[in-house]
XYZ file of C-alpha atoms in Angstrom:
120
model
C 13.147 14.088 2.208
C 12.184 11.216 -0.114
C 9.025 9.250 0.592
C 7.577 6.280 -1.276
C 3.995 6.325 -2.078
C 3.057 2.750 -2.258
C -0.169 2.002 -4.128
C -2.278 -1.017 -3.285
C -4.985 -2.228 -5.580
C -7.474 -5.018 -5.623
C -7.292 -7.548 -8.491
C -10.212 -5.714 -9.977
C -8.286 -2.538 -10.150
C -5.411 -4.627 -11.907
C -7.975 -5.696 -14.494
C -9.058 -2.266 -15.344
C -5.581 -1.772 -16.342
C -6.224 -3.705 -19.479
C -10.009 -3.914 -19.608
C -11.010 -1.828 -22.975
C -13.712 -0.306 -21.341
C -11.592 0.755 -17.939
C -8.271 1.324 -19.352
C -8.645 4.712 -20.481
C -10.114 6.124 -17.223
C -7.573 4.254 -15.102
C -4.415 5.336 -16.875
C -6.134 9.016 -17.484
C -6.371 9.395 -13.745
C -2.550 8.601 -13.173
C -1.479 10.715 -16.058
C -3.223 13.495 -14.662
C -1.576 12.646 -11.279
C 2.047 12.389 -12.908
C 1.264 15.787 -14.669
C 0.091 17.331 -11.233
C 3.346 16.094 -9.767
C 5.411 17.242 -12.363
C 3.866 20.911 -12.810
C 4.622 21.065 -8.971
C 8.019 20.654 -9.868
C 8.828 17.489 -7.682
C 11.602 15.409 -8.317
C 9.796 11.627 -8.792
C 10.484 8.338 -9.739
C 8.768 4.957 -9.594
C 7.322 2.107 -11.135
C 4.258 -0.001 -12.363
C 4.043 -3.547 -11.033
C 2.340 -6.453 -12.538
C -0.429 -8.231 -10.750
C 0.644 -10.297 -7.442
C 0.172 -13.604 -9.123
C 3.112 -13.108 -11.500
C 5.253 -12.430 -8.437
C 7.621 -15.060 -6.890
C 8.847 -15.078 -3.272
C 11.964 -16.174 -2.196
C 13.035 -17.117 1.339
C 16.251 -18.640 2.809
C 15.338 -21.075 5.737
C 18.398 -22.645 7.204
C 20.509 -21.990 4.164
C 18.183 -23.617 1.801
C 16.313 -21.256 -0.739
C 12.549 -21.634 -0.892
C 10.674 -20.523 -3.942
C 6.946 -19.878 -3.810
C 5.066 -18.715 -6.871
C 2.953 -15.651 -5.957
C 3.033 -12.641 -3.652
C 4.371 -12.709 -0.152
C 1.096 -11.858 1.582
C -2.362 -13.255 0.305
C -4.414 -10.121 0.857
C -7.377 -8.534 -1.403
C -5.117 -5.715 -2.091
C -1.800 -5.783 -3.546
C 1.218 -3.543 -4.020
C 0.558 -2.390 -7.637
C 3.115 0.417 -8.054
C 5.211 3.173 -6.308
C 6.198 6.613 -6.602
C 9.229 8.142 -4.912
C 8.759 11.877 -4.147
C 11.135 14.353 -2.624
C 9.106 16.417 -0.555
C 9.938 18.878 2.362
C 8.010 16.674 5.172
C 5.294 14.110 5.760
C 2.382 16.384 5.687
C 3.202 17.332 2.213
C 3.762 13.741 1.223
C 0.702 12.921 2.635
C -1.122 15.576 0.692
C 0.263 13.897 -2.722
C -0.826 10.488 -1.455
C -4.279 11.676 -0.867
C -4.236 12.921 -4.693
C -3.263 9.552 -5.789
C -5.886 7.825 -7.880
C -5.625 4.609 -5.709
C -6.663 6.477 -2.702
C -10.120 6.452 -3.876
C -10.339 2.800 -4.602
C -7.453 1.218 -2.855
C -4.964 2.289 -0.083
C -2.168 4.411 -0.404
C 1.024 4.091 2.036
C 3.277 6.748 2.638
C 6.887 5.577 3.834
C 10.190 7.555 4.596
C 12.790 6.437 2.508
C 16.009 5.489 4.715
C 19.028 7.016 3.009
C 21.555 4.441 2.165
C 24.599 4.105 4.231
C 27.886 4.636 2.705
C 29.313 1.522 1.078
C 33.036 0.641 1.070
């Protein structure tokens, strides 16, 4: 079954991505995590997101488009990336989520992926 590992990070963690002193340990932890996923033979995909302030939120209210700069929610932790994994069950997905670097400094949500219905 496919699960999304949703990675929530603080602004400081986003800053660690490009900070000369923090970038190597930050990306090194994720490279090690990706290597562990690959070594386990898991079929994965995913993406890395820019900080929330670079996002744009769109809503339709009474047929009118409303566009707002920034993320949907104003929280201290923002969605920073996601990894899709295909594992047998939720326990296996939780085990992999606990190994994600963000589990030690942010939050990691595991959510089952709903298979898309057949489209005509």
